[in-house]
CSV table of C-alpha atoms in Angstrom, one decimal:
chain,number,residue,atom,x,y,z
H,1,MET,CA,-54.3,-8.3,-64.7
H,2,LEU,CA,-51.5,-9.2,-62.3
H,3,LYS,CA,-49.2,-6.5,-63.7
H,4,GLN,CA,-52.0,-3.9,-63.1
H,5,ILE,CA,-52.3,-4.9,-59.4
H,6,LEU,CA,-48.6,-4.8,-58.8
H,7,SER,CA,-48.3,-1.4,-60.5
H,8,LYS,CA,-50.7,0.1,-57.9
H,9,LEU,CA,-48.5,-1.0,-54.9
H,10,PRO,CA,-46.3,1.8,-53.3
H,11,ARG,CA,-42.7,1.7,-54.3
H,12,LYS,CA,-39.6,2.5,-52.1
H,13,SER,CA,-38.2,5.9,-53.1
H,14,GLN,CA,-34.7,6.3,-54.3
H,15,LYS,CA,-34.2,9.1,-51.8
H,16,SER,CA,-34.8,6.9,-48.8
H,17,ASP,CA,-32.4,4.3,-50.3
H,18,SER,CA,-29.7,6.9,-50.6
H,19,LEU,CA,-30.3,8.0,-47.0
H,20,ASP,CA,-30.1,4.5,-45.7
H,21,SER,CA,-26.8,3.8,-47.5
H,22,ALA,CA,-25.4,7.1,-46.3
H,23,GLY,CA,-26.3,6.1,-42.7
H,24,LEU,CA,-24.5,2.7,-43.1
H,25,ASP,CA,-21.5,4.4,-44.5
H,26,SER,CA,-21.4,6.9,-41.6
H,27,GLY,CA,-21.6,4.0,-39.2
H,28,ASN,CA,-18.5,2.4,-40.7
H,29,HIS,CA,-16.4,5.4,-39.7
H,30,THR,CA,-16.4,4.4,-36.0
H,31,SER,CA,-13.3,2.7,-34.6
H,32,ASN,CA,-12.9,0.4,-31.6
H,33,SER,CA,-10.7,1.4,-28.7
H,34,SER,CA,-8.5,-1.0,-26.7
H,35,ASN,CA,-11.1,-1.9,-24.2
H,36,GLY,CA,-13.9,-2.4,-26.6
H,37,VAL,CA,-15.5,1.1,-26.4
H,38,GLN,CA,-16.2,2.6,-29.8
H,39,CYS,CA,-15.1,6.1,-30.5
H,40,THR,CA,-15.7,8.4,-33.5
H,41,ASN,CA,-13.0,8.8,-36.1
H,42,ILE,CA,-12.8,12.5,-36.2
H,43,GLY,CA,-10.7,12.8,-39.3
H,44,ASN,CA,-13.3,11.0,-41.3
H,45,SER,CA,-16.5,12.5,-39.7
H,46,ILE,CA,-15.6,16.2,-39.7
H,47,THR,CA,-15.7,17.9,-43.0
H,48,SER,CA,-16.1,21.5,-44.1
H,49,ARG,CA,-19.7,20.9,-45.2
H,50,LEU,CA,-21.0,19.5,-41.9
H,51,SER,CA,-23.4,21.6,-39.9
H,52,VAL,CA,-22.7,22.7,-36.4
H,53,VAL,CA,-25.2,20.2,-34.9
H,54,LYS,CA,-25.6,16.6,-36.0
H,55,ARG,CA,-27.2,13.5,-34.6
H,56,VAL,CA,-24.9,11.0,-32.8
H,57,SER,CA,-24.8,7.5,-34.1
H,58,SER,CA,-25.9,4.7,-31.8
H,59,ALA,CA,-22.6,3.0,-32.5
H,60,VAL,CA,-20.8,5.8,-30.6
H,61,PHE,CA,-22.9,6.0,-27.5
H,62,PRO,CA,-25.3,3.4,-26.1
H,63,ALA,CA,-28.8,4.1,-27.3
H,64,SER,CA,-30.3,3.6,-23.8
H,65,ILE,CA,-28.2,6.5,-22.5
H,66,MET,CA,-27.5,8.6,-25.5
H,67,ALA,CA,-31.1,8.8,-26.9
H,68,GLY,CA,-31.8,12.3,-28.1
H,69,VAL,CA,-28.3,13.6,-27.4
H,70,GLU,CA,-27.0,16.0,-30.1
H,71,ALA,CA,-23.2,16.2,-30.6
H,72,VAL,CA,-21.7,19.5,-31.4
H,73,GLU,CA,-18.6,19.7,-33.6
H,74,PRO,CA,-15.7,19.2,-31.2
H,75,ASN,CA,-13.4,21.8,-32.8
H,76,LEU,CA,-15.7,24.5,-31.6
H,77,SER,CA,-14.9,26.4,-28.4
H,78,PHE,CA,-17.3,26.5,-25.4
H,79,LYS,CA,-17.6,30.2,-25.8
H,80,ASP,CA,-19.0,29.8,-29.4
H,81,VAL,CA,-22.0,27.7,-28.4
H,82,SER,CA,-25.1,28.4,-26.4
H,83,ASN,CA,-25.5,27.1,-22.8
H,84,PRO,CA,-27.9,24.3,-23.8
H,85,GLN,CA,-25.4,23.0,-26.3
H,86,LYS,CA,-22.4,23.0,-23.9
H,87,GLN,CA,-23.3,19.6,-22.5
H,88,ASN,CA,-23.3,18.2,-26.1
H,89,LEU,CA,-20.1,19.9,-26.9
H,90,PHE,CA,-18.6,18.5,-23.7
H,91,ILE,CA,-19.6,15.0,-24.9
H,92,SER,CA,-18.2,15.5,-28.4
H,93,LYS,CA,-14.8,16.6,-27.0
H,94,LEU,CA,-14.7,13.6,-24.7
H,95,ASN,CA,-15.5,11.5,-27.8
H,96,LEU,CA,-12.6,13.1,-29.6
H,97,CYS,CA,-10.2,12.3,-26.8
H,98,CYS,CA,-11.0,8.5,-27.0
H,99,GLU,CA,-8.3,8.2,-29.7
H,100,VAL,CA,-5.3,6.6,-28.0
H,101,SER,CA,-1.9,7.9,-29.2
H,102,ASP,CA,1.5,6.2,-29.2
H,103,PHE,CA,3.9,8.2,-27.0
H,104,SER,CA,6.7,5.6,-26.9
H,105,ASP,CA,8.6,7.5,-29.7
H,106,PRO,CA,9.0,11.2,-28.9
H,107,GLU,CA,9.7,12.0,-32.5
H,108,LYS,CA,6.2,10.9,-33.6
H,109,ALA,CA,4.5,13.9,-32.1
H,110,SER,CA,1.7,14.5,-34.5
H,111,SER,CA,-1.0,17.0,-35.0
H,112,GLU,CA,-3.6,14.5,-33.6
H,113,GLN,CA,-1.7,14.4,-30.3
H,114,ASP,CA,-1.6,18.2,-30.2
H,115,LEU,CA,-5.3,18.4,-30.9
H,116,LYS,CA,-6.1,15.9,-28.2
H,117,ARG,CA,-3.9,17.7,-25.7
H,118,GLN,CA,-5.5,21.0,-26.5
H,119,THR,CA,-9.0,19.4,-26.2
H,120,LEU,CA,-8.1,18.0,-22.8
H,121,ILE,CA,-7.0,21.4,-21.6
H,122,GLU,CA,-10.3,22.9,-22.7
H,123,LEU,CA,-12.2,20.1,-20.9
H,124,VAL,CA,-10.3,20.7,-17.7
H,125,ASP,CA,-11.0,24.5,-17.9
H,126,PHE,CA,-14.6,23.9,-18.5
H,127,VAL,CA,-15.0,21.5,-15.5
H,128,SER,CA,-13.0,23.9,-13.3
H,129,SER,CA,-15.3,26.8,-14.2
H,130,GLY,CA,-18.2,25.1,-12.4
H,131,SER,CA,-20.8,26.5,-14.8
H,132,ALA,CA,-22.5,23.2,-15.8
H,133,LYS,CA,-24.5,20.4,-14.2
H,134,PHE,CA,-23.5,17.2,-15.8
H,135,ASN,CA,-26.3,14.7,-16.9
H,136,GLU,CA,-26.0,11.0,-17.2
H,137,PRO,CA,-24.7,11.0,-20.9
H,138,ALA,CA,-21.9,13.3,-19.8
H,139,VAL,CA,-21.0,11.0,-16.9
H,140,ALA,CA,-21.0,8.0,-19.2
H,141,ALA,CA,-18.8,9.7,-21.8
H,142,MET,CA,-16.4,10.8,-19.1
H,143,CYS,CA,-16.0,7.3,-17.7
H,144,LYS,CA,-15.6,5.9,-21.2
H,145,MET,CA,-12.9,8.4,-22.1
H,146,CYS,CA,-11.0,7.6,-18.8
H,147,ALA,CA,-11.3,3.9,-19.4
H,148,VAL,CA,-9.9,4.2,-22.9
H,149,ASN,CA,-6.9,6.4,-21.9
H,150,LEU,CA,-6.1,5.1,-18.4
H,151,PHE,CA,-7.0,1.4,-18.0
H,152,ARG,CA,-4.1,-0.7,-19.4
H,153,VAL,CA,-2.1,-3.7,-18.7
H,154,PHE,CA,1.4,-3.1,-17.4
H,155,PRO,CA,4.4,-5.1,-18.7
H,156,PRO,CA,5.8,-7.9,-16.4
H,157,LYS,CA,8.3,-6.9,-13.8
H,158,TYR,CA,11.9,-7.9,-14.5
H,159,ARG,CA,13.3,-6.4,-11.3
H,160,SER,CA,13.1,-8.8,-8.4
H,161,ASN,CA,12.3,-7.4,-5.0
H,162,THR,CA,12.9,-10.7,-3.2
H,163,SER,CA,16.5,-11.2,-4.2
H,164,SER,CA,17.9,-8.1,-2.5
H,165,GLY,CA,15.0,-7.2,-0.3
H,166,GLU,CA,15.7,-3.5,-0.8
H,167,ALA,CA,13.0,-2.4,-3.2
H,168,GLU,CA,13.3,1.2,-2.0
H,169,ASP,CA,16.7,1.5,-3.7
H,170,ASP,CA,15.3,0.9,-7.2
H,171,GLU,CA,15.1,4.1,-9.3
H,172,PRO,CA,11.5,5.0,-10.4
H,173,MET,CA,10.5,4.5,-14.0
H,174,PHE,CA,8.5,7.3,-15.7
H,175,ASP,CA,5.8,6.7,-18.3
H,176,PRO,CA,6.6,8.4,-21.6
H,177,ALA,CA,2.9,9.2,-22.1
H,178,TRP,CA,2.6,11.1,-18.8
H,179,SER,CA,2.0,14.4,-20.5
H,180,ASN,CA,-1.3,12.9,-21.8
H,181,LEU,CA,-2.1,10.9,-18.7
H,182,GLN,CA,-1.7,13.8,-16.4
H,183,LEU,CA,-4.4,15.8,-18.2
H,184,VAL,CA,-6.8,12.8,-18.1
H,185,TYR,CA,-6.1,12.3,-14.4
H,186,ASP,CA,-6.6,16.0,-13.7
H,187,LEU,CA,-9.9,16.0,-15.6
H,188,LEU,CA,-11.1,12.9,-13.7
H,189,LEU,CA,-10.2,14.4,-10.4
H,190,ARG,CA,-11.9,17.7,-11.1
H,191,PHE,CA,-15.0,15.8,-12.4
H,192,ILE,CA,-15.2,13.6,-9.3
H,193,SER,CA,-14.7,16.6,-7.0
H,194,TYR,CA,-17.3,18.7,-8.9
H,195,SER,CA,-19.8,20.0,-6.3
H,196,SER,CA,-22.9,19.7,-8.6
H,197,LEU,CA,-22.1,16.1,-9.7
H,198,ASP,CA,-25.1,13.9,-8.7
H,199,ALA,CA,-23.6,10.9,-6.8
H,200,LYS,CA,-26.7,8.8,-7.5
H,201,VAL,CA,-26.3,9.2,-11.2
H,202,ALA,CA,-22.5,8.9,-11.2
H,203,LYS,CA,-22.4,5.7,-9.2
H,204,LYS,CA,-24.0,3.9,-12.1
H,205,HIS,CA,-20.9,4.4,-14.1
H,206,VAL,CA,-18.2,4.9,-11.4
H,207,ASP,CA,-19.1,1.3,-10.4
H,208,HIS,CA,-17.3,-1.6,-8.8
H,209,SER,CA,-15.6,-2.5,-12.1
H,210,PHE,CA,-14.4,1.0,-12.6
H,211,ILE,CA,-13.0,1.1,-9.1
H,212,LEU,CA,-11.2,-2.2,-9.5
H,213,LYS,CA,-9.5,-1.1,-12.6
H,214,LEU,CA,-8.4,2.1,-10.9
H,215,LEU,CA,-6.9,0.0,-8.1
H,216,ASP,CA,-5.1,-2.1,-10.7
H,217,LEU,CA,-3.3,1.1,-11.9
H,218,PHE,CA,-1.6,1.4,-8.5
H,219,GLU,CA,0.8,-1.2,-9.9
H,220,SER,CA,2.3,1.5,-12.1
H,221,GLU,CA,6.0,2.2,-11.6
H,222,ASP,CA,5.5,5.9,-12.2
H,223,PRO,CA,5.2,7.6,-8.8
H,224,ARG,CA,3.5,10.6,-10.3
H,225,GLU,CA,0.7,8.4,-11.6
H,226,ARG,CA,0.3,6.6,-8.2
H,227,ASP,CA,0.1,10.0,-6.5
H,228,CYS,CA,-2.8,11.1,-8.8
H,229,LEU,CA,-4.5,7.8,-8.2
H,230,LYS,CA,-4.2,8.2,-4.5
H,231,THR,CA,-6.0,11.6,-4.6
H,232,ILE,CA,-8.7,10.3,-7.0
H,233,LEU,CA,-9.5,7.2,-5.0
H,234,HIS,CA,-9.7,9.2,-1.8
H,235,ARG,CA,-12.3,11.5,-3.4
H,236,ILE,CA,-14.3,8.6,-4.7
H,237,TYR,CA,-14.3,7.1,-1.2
H,238,GLY,CA,-15.6,10.4,0.2
H,239,LYS,CA,-18.2,11.1,-2.5
H,240,PHE,CA,-19.7,7.6,-3.0
H,241,MET,CA,-20.7,6.3,0.4
H,242,VAL,CA,-22.3,3.2,-1.2
H,243,HIS,CA,-18.9,2.1,-2.5
H,244,ARG,CA,-17.0,2.5,0.8
H,245,PRO,CA,-17.3,-1.2,2.0
H,246,PHE,CA,-16.3,-2.4,-1.5
H,247,VAL,CA,-13.2,-0.2,-1.6
H,248,ARG,CA,-12.1,-1.4,1.9
H,249,LYS,CA,-12.6,-5.0,0.8
H,250,ALA,CA,-10.8,-4.6,-2.5
H,251,VAL,CA,-7.7,-2.9,-0.8
H,252,SER,CA,-7.7,-5.7,1.8
H,253,ASN,CA,-7.5,-8.3,-1.0
H,254,ILE,CA,-4.5,-6.4,-2.6
H,255,ILE,CA,-2.7,-6.4,0.8
H,256,TYR,CA,-3.4,-10.2,1.3
H,257,ARG,CA,-2.0,-11.0,-2.1
H,258,PHE,CA,1.0,-8.8,-1.5
H,259,VAL,CA,1.8,-10.3,2.0
H,260,PHE,CA,1.0,-14.0,1.5
H,261,GLU,CA,1.7,-14.5,-2.2
H,262,THR,CA,3.8,-12.1,-4.3
H,263,GLU,CA,5.5,-9.6,-1.9
H,264,ARG,CA,5.5,-7.4,-5.0
H,265,HIS,CA,3.4,-4.2,-5.4
H,266,ASN,CA,4.3,-0.7,-6.2
H,267,GLY,CA,1.3,1.1,-4.6
H,268,ILE,CA,1.2,-0.2,-1.0
H,269,ALA,CA,2.5,3.1,0.4
H,270,GLU,CA,-0.1,5.1,-1.5
H,271,LEU,CA,-3.0,2.8,-0.4
H,272,LEU,CA,-1.9,2.9,3.2
H,273,GLU,CA,-1.8,6.7,3.0
H,274,ILE,CA,-5.4,6.7,1.8
H,275,PHE,CA,-6.4,4.4,4.7
H,276,GLY,CA,-4.5,6.6,7.2
H,277,SER,CA,-7.0,9.3,6.4
H,278,ILE,CA,-9.9,6.9,6.3
H,279,ILE,CA,-9.1,5.3,9.7
H,280,SER,CA,-8.9,8.7,11.4
H,281,GLY,CA,-12.6,9.2,10.4
H,282,PHE,CA,-13.8,5.9,11.9
H,283,ALA,CA,-16.5,6.2,14.5
H,284,ILE,CA,-15.9,5.0,18.1
H,285,PRO,CA,-16.5,2.3,19.2
H,286,LEU,CA,-14.7,0.6,16.2
H,287,LYS,CA,-16.7,-1.9,14.2
H,288,GLU,CA,-15.5,-5.5,14.2
H,289,GLU,CA,-14.8,-5.2,10.5
H,290,HIS,CA,-12.2,-2.5,11.1
H,291,LYS,CA,-10.5,-4.4,13.9
H,292,MET,CA,-10.3,-7.4,11.6
H,293,PHE,CA,-8.6,-5.2,9.0
H,294,LEU,CA,-6.0,-4.2,11.5
H,295,CYS,CA,-5.3,-7.8,12.6
H,296,ARG,CA,-5.5,-9.5,9.2
H,297,ALA,CA,-4.1,-6.9,6.9
H,298,LEU,CA,-2.1,-4.2,8.7
H,299,ILE,CA,-0.2,-6.3,11.2
H,300,PRO,CA,1.0,-8.9,8.6
H,301,LEU,CA,2.4,-6.1,6.5
H,302,HIS,CA,5.3,-6.1,9.0
H,303,LYS,CA,6.5,-9.4,7.4
H,304,PRO,CA,7.7,-8.5,3.9
H,305,LYS,CA,11.4,-7.5,3.4
H,306,SER,CA,10.4,-4.3,1.5
H,307,ILE,CA,8.7,-2.8,4.5
H,308,GLY,CA,11.0,0.2,4.3
H,309,VAL,CA,9.0,1.5,1.3
H,310,TYR,CA,5.8,1.9,3.2
H,311,HIS,CA,6.7,1.7,7.0
H,312,GLN,CA,6.0,5.3,7.7
H,313,GLN,CA,2.4,5.0,6.3
H,314,LEU,CA,1.9,1.7,8.0
H,315,THR,CA,2.9,3.1,11.4
H,316,TYR,CA,0.5,6.0,11.0
H,317,CYS,CA,-2.4,3.6,10.3
H,318,VAL,CA,-1.5,1.4,13.3
H,319,VAL,CA,-1.2,4.3,15.7
H,320,GLN,CA,-4.5,5.7,14.5
H,321,PHE,CA,-6.2,2.4,15.5
H,322,VAL,CA,-4.5,2.4,19.0
H,323,ASP,CA,-5.5,6.0,19.5
H,324,LYS,CA,-9.1,5.1,18.9
H,325,ASP,CA,-9.1,1.9,21.0
H,326,GLN,CA,-6.2,1.4,23.4
H,327,LYS,CA,-7.1,-2.2,24.0
H,328,LEU,CA,-5.8,-2.9,20.5
H,329,ALA,CA,-2.3,-2.1,21.7
H,330,ASN,CA,-1.9,-5.6,23.1
H,331,ASN,CA,-2.7,-7.2,19.7
H,332,VAL,CA,-0.5,-4.8,17.8
H,333,ILE,CA,2.6,-5.3,20.0
H,334,LYS,CA,2.1,-9.1,20.0
H,335,GLY,CA,2.1,-8.8,16.2
H,336,LEU,CA,5.3,-6.7,16.2
H,337,LEU,CA,7.0,-9.3,18.4
H,338,LYS,CA,5.8,-12.1,16.2
H,339,TYR,CA,7.4,-10.5,13.0
H,340,TRP,CA,10.4,-9.0,14.8
H,341,PRO,CA,13.5,-9.3,12.5
H,342,ILE,CA,16.5,-11.3,13.7
H,343,THR,CA,19.1,-10.6,11.0
H,344,ASN,CA,17.9,-7.4,9.4
H,345,SER,CA,19.2,-4.5,11.5
H,346,GLN,CA,17.6,-1.7,9.4
H,347,LYS,CA,14.2,-3.4,9.8
H,348,GLU,CA,14.8,-3.7,13.5
H,349,LEU,CA,15.4,0.0,13.8
H,350,MET,CA,12.0,0.6,12.2
H,351,PHE,CA,10.3,-1.8,14.6
H,352,ILE,CA,11.9,-0.1,17.6
H,353,SER,CA,10.6,3.3,16.4
H,354,GLU,CA,7.1,2.0,15.8
H,355,LEU,CA,7.1,0.3,19.2
H,356,GLU,CA,8.0,3.6,20.9
H,357,GLU,CA,5.0,5.3,19.1
H,358,ILE,CA,2.6,2.6,20.2
H,359,LEU,CA,3.8,2.6,23.8
H,360,GLU,CA,3.2,6.4,23.9
H,361,MET,CA,-0.5,5.6,23.2
H,362,THR,CA,-0.7,2.8,25.7
H,363,ASN,CA,-2.2,3.2,29.1
H,364,MET,CA,-1.0,1.5,32.3
H,365,VAL,CA,-3.5,-1.4,32.3
H,366,GLU,CA,-2.7,-2.5,28.7
H,367,PHE,CA,1.0,-2.0,29.3
H,368,GLN,CA,1.1,-4.4,32.2
H,369,LYS,CA,-0.4,-7.1,30.0
H,370,ILE,CA,2.5,-7.1,27.6
H,371,MET,CA,5.5,-5.5,29.5
H,372,VAL,CA,7.3,-8.8,30.1
H,373,PRO,CA,7.7,-9.9,26.5
H,374,VAL,CA,8.3,-6.4,25.3
H,375,PHE,CA,11.2,-5.7,27.7
H,376,ARG,CA,12.7,-9.1,27.0
H,377,ARG,CA,12.9,-8.1,23.4
H,378,ILE,CA,14.2,-4.6,24.4
H,379,ALA,CA,16.9,-6.3,26.5
H,380,CYS,CA,18.1,-8.3,23.4
H,381,CYS,CA,18.2,-5.0,21.5
H,382,LEU,CA,20.3,-3.4,24.2
H,383,ASN,CA,23.0,-6.1,23.7
H,384,SER,CA,22.9,-5.9,19.9
H,385,SER,CA,26.3,-5.9,18.3
H,386,HIS,CA,24.9,-3.5,15.7
H,387,TYR,CA,25.6,-0.1,17.5
H,388,GLN,CA,22.6,1.7,15.8
H,389,VAL,CA,20.1,-0.9,17.1
H,390,ALA,CA,21.7,-0.8,20.6
H,391,GLU,CA,21.7,3.0,20.6
H,392,ARG,CA,18.0,3.2,19.5
H,393,ALA,CA,17.0,0.8,22.2
H,394,HIS,CA,18.7,2.8,24.9
H,395,LEU,CA,17.0,6.0,23.6
H,396,LEU,CA,13.6,4.6,24.7
H,397,TRP,CA,14.4,5.8,28.2
H,398,ASN,CA,14.4,9.4,26.9
H,399,ASN,CA,10.6,9.1,26.3
H,400,GLU,CA,8.8,10.6,29.3
H,401,HIS,CA,5.7,8.4,29.0
H,402,ILE,CA,7.7,5.2,28.6
H,403,LEU,CA,9.9,6.2,31.5
H,404,ASN,CA,6.8,6.8,33.6
H,405,LEU,CA,5.5,3.3,32.7
H,406,ILE,CA,8.9,1.8,33.7
H,407,THR,CA,9.0,3.6,37.0
H,408,HIS,CA,5.6,2.3,38.0
H,409,ASN,CA,6.5,-1.2,37.0
H,410,ARG,CA,10.2,-1.2,38.0
H,411,HIS,CA,9.9,-4.3,40.2
H,412,VAL,CA,9.2,-6.3,37.0
H,413,ILE,CA,11.3,-4.5,34.5
H,414,PHE,CA,14.6,-4.0,36.5
H,415,PRO,CA,15.3,-7.8,36.7
H,416,LEU,CA,14.7,-8.1,32.9
H,417,ILE,CA,17.0,-5.2,31.9
H,418,LEU,CA,19.8,-5.2,34.4
H,419,PRO,CA,21.6,-8.4,33.0
H,420,SER,CA,21.8,-6.7,29.6
H,421,LEU,CA,23.2,-3.6,31.1
H,422,GLU,CA,25.9,-5.6,32.9
H,423,ARG,CA,26.9,-7.5,29.8
H,424,ASN,CA,27.1,-4.2,27.9
H,425,SER,CA,29.4,-2.7,30.6
H,426,GLN,CA,31.7,-5.6,30.3
H,427,ASN,CA,31.7,-6.6,26.7
H,428,HIS,CA,30.2,-4.0,24.3
H,429,TRP,CA,32.7,-2.6,21.7
H,430,ASN,CA,31.1,0.8,21.0
H,431,GLN,CA,31.9,3.7,23.3
H,432,ALA,CA,28.6,5.5,22.6
H,433,VAL,CA,26.6,2.4,23.7
H,434,LEU,CA,28.7,2.1,26.8
H,435,ASN,CA,27.9,5.7,27.8
H,436,LEU,CA,24.2,5.2,27.2
H,437,THR,CA,24.3,2.1,29.4
H,438,GLN,CA,25.9,4.1,32.2
H,439,ASN,CA,23.2,6.7,31.9
H,440,ILE,CA,20.4,4.1,32.2
H,441,ARG,CA,22.1,2.6,35.3
H,442,LYS,CA,22.1,6.1,36.8
H,443,MET,CA,18.4,6.5,36.1
H,444,PHE,CA,17.7,3.2,37.8
H,445,CYS,CA,19.7,4.2,40.8
H,446,GLU,CA,17.8,7.5,41.1
H,447,MET,CA,14.4,5.6,40.7
H,448,ASP,CA,15.0,3.0,43.4
H,449,GLU,CA,18.6,2.4,44.6
H,450,GLU,CA,17.5,-0.2,47.0
H,451,LEU,CA,15.8,-2.3,44.3
H,452,LEU,CA,18.8,-1.8,42.0
H,453,LEU,CA,21.2,-3.1,44.7
H,454,ALA,CA,18.9,-6.1,45.4
H,455,CYS,CA,18.7,-6.9,41.7
H,456,GLN,CA,22.5,-6.7,41.4
H,457,HIS,CA,23.0,-8.9,44.4
H,458,LYS,CA,20.6,-11.5,42.9
H,459,LEU,CA,22.3,-11.2,39.6
H,460,GLU,CA,25.7,-11.9,41.2
H,461,GLU,CA,24.3,-14.9,43.0
H,462,GLU,CA,22.9,-16.3,39.7
H,463,ASN,CA,26.2,-15.7,38.0
H,464,SER,CA,28.1,-17.5,40.8
H,465,GLN,CA,25.7,-20.4,40.5
H,466,LEU,CA,26.2,-20.5,36.8
H,467,ILE,CA,30.0,-20.5,37.3
H,468,GLU,CA,29.7,-23.3,39.8
H,469,ALA,CA,27.5,-25.3,37.5
H,470,ALA,CA,30.0,-24.8,34.7
H,471,GLU,CA,32.9,-26.0,36.9
H,472,LYS,CA,30.9,-29.1,37.9
H,473,ARG,CA,30.2,-29.9,34.3
H,474,LYS,CA,33.9,-29.4,33.4
H,475,LEU,CA,35.0,-31.7,36.2
H,476,ALA,CA,32.5,-34.3,35.2
H,477,TRP,CA,33.8,-34.3,31.6
H,478,GLU,CA,37.4,-34.6,32.8
H,479,ARG,CA,36.5,-37.6,35.0
H,480,LEU,CA,34.8,-39.3,32.0
H,481,GLU,CA,37.8,-38.6,29.8
H,482,THR,CA,40.2,-40.1,32.4
H,483,THR,CA,38.0,-43.2,32.9
H,484,ALA,CA,37.7,-43.7,29.1
H,485,THR,CA,41.5,-43.4,28.7
H,486,ALA,CA,42.1,-45.9,31.5
H,487,PHE,CA,39.9,-48.6,30.0
H,488,LYS,CA,41.0,-48.1,26.4
H,489,PRO,CA,44.1,-50.5,26.4
H,490,ALA,CA,42.3,-53.3,28.1
H,491,ALA,CA,39.4,-53.0,25.8
H,492,THR,CA,41.8,-53.2,22.8
H,493,ASN,CA,43.6,-56.4,24.1
H,494,ASN,CA,40.4,-58.4,24.8
H,495,VAL,CA,38.7,-57.9,21.5
H,496,PRO,CA,39.5,-60.9,19.2
H,497,PRO,CA,40.1,-60.3,15.5
H,498,VAL,CA,37.0,-60.5,13.3
H,499,LYS,CA,37.2,-63.1,10.6
H,500,PRO,CA,35.3,-62.6,7.4
H,501,ALA,CA,32.0,-64.6,7.2
H,502,THR,CA,32.5,-65.7,3.6
H,503,PRO,CA,35.7,-66.4,1.6
H,504,PRO,CA,36.8,-63.8,-0.9
H,505,VAL,CA,35.5,-64.1,-4.4
H,506,ALA,CA,38.2,-64.2,-7.1
H,507,CYS,CA,37.4,-62.0,-10.1
């Protein structure tokens, strides 16, 4: 009776069992990439008997995004498929490019690398054609492919920038995999710049994590890679307005770490170049956040020894701020004076050049607030024994705007500068500096001869007072020495010999 009941129950067909087992076997052909994203193993999945269109496994793309997506065989050309299938072919080709190749040995160039390179070229051409509107699965596949190929950990740095302080003298190192990386960067740049790309959809995948990993790549020692990253990050900042505050904060954190902790980073110049363009687009009046970025990030960047690598970009950013709000000139110049180099003459030349550019943007009211400390520092530079520093300081008088500021405030500036000019005339060793000093004296005489004579007379009086004070000190020391010599024999005769307090101990 029991056997009769069981025989009437429906049995599982052998056909369905074979299909299930085939599905499990096909799922085992997926391989994990270095960042945990699974990509299809093309060599195992493509055979001559496969049809043109097949269903994508959920192990390759997330089911929530890739539901209903059909993948076309990636070896096909975009010309060989219909327009509705081009999106799916695009995803399949991206999936094919998720295989990471080893480019450390140039002799290992394999057919897989050639296939990947050709596929990347096809993808770049397809995106450049502008004939498609990318959906969310395509955006997700693009971000995944870029993450697999680009995001990596760089080896530790063995070259020390702090020992010599001349990081700009190091020869750049070039990545052996650049031929592959260049195509990936080109594809990402064209994809981000694509006019029909929906920013609302793309921001779900070009998220904060993606941007942080892009910023980490600025540590690359290959200048070609950093240049590509610079352009891509600028396009991301322009396209995704929602990410702009995060990008500014993340770059600020990189600068803080560089200035106050490591003083090692390869991409500071590129990051500042991006921000030079960003700052020029700031609205007036400036937000408090932007002013804090100037005071807390840009001004302290004058401290590191390796400033020569990025000083040109830093100066441009600072000048952009002063151009938009001249009241910031006071804070910037105070910061320059705070970090002014004492023993590094090359760095001092950079500071003088930057000071000249800032003074060109400064109005009379702001100049009068900081002219005394500024020209005290310039006076020290005029007397520098390094002839290039002294020459560069003298050449400030060739700037018409600065000369106009000096002319209107000559009653304050003449007494600060004239002593340095007098010392140069008497003591400086370089003939070019002596000639420049005489030229400035002639300018002062043409501006206000009466004031110049009054300052010279006052300077002579001060010098005579200093000479008299020095003579008095010399005579006082001579009297002390004479008195000490007179009392020395008497003091020697009156002092009794000192006896030991305890008898010596025999050993």
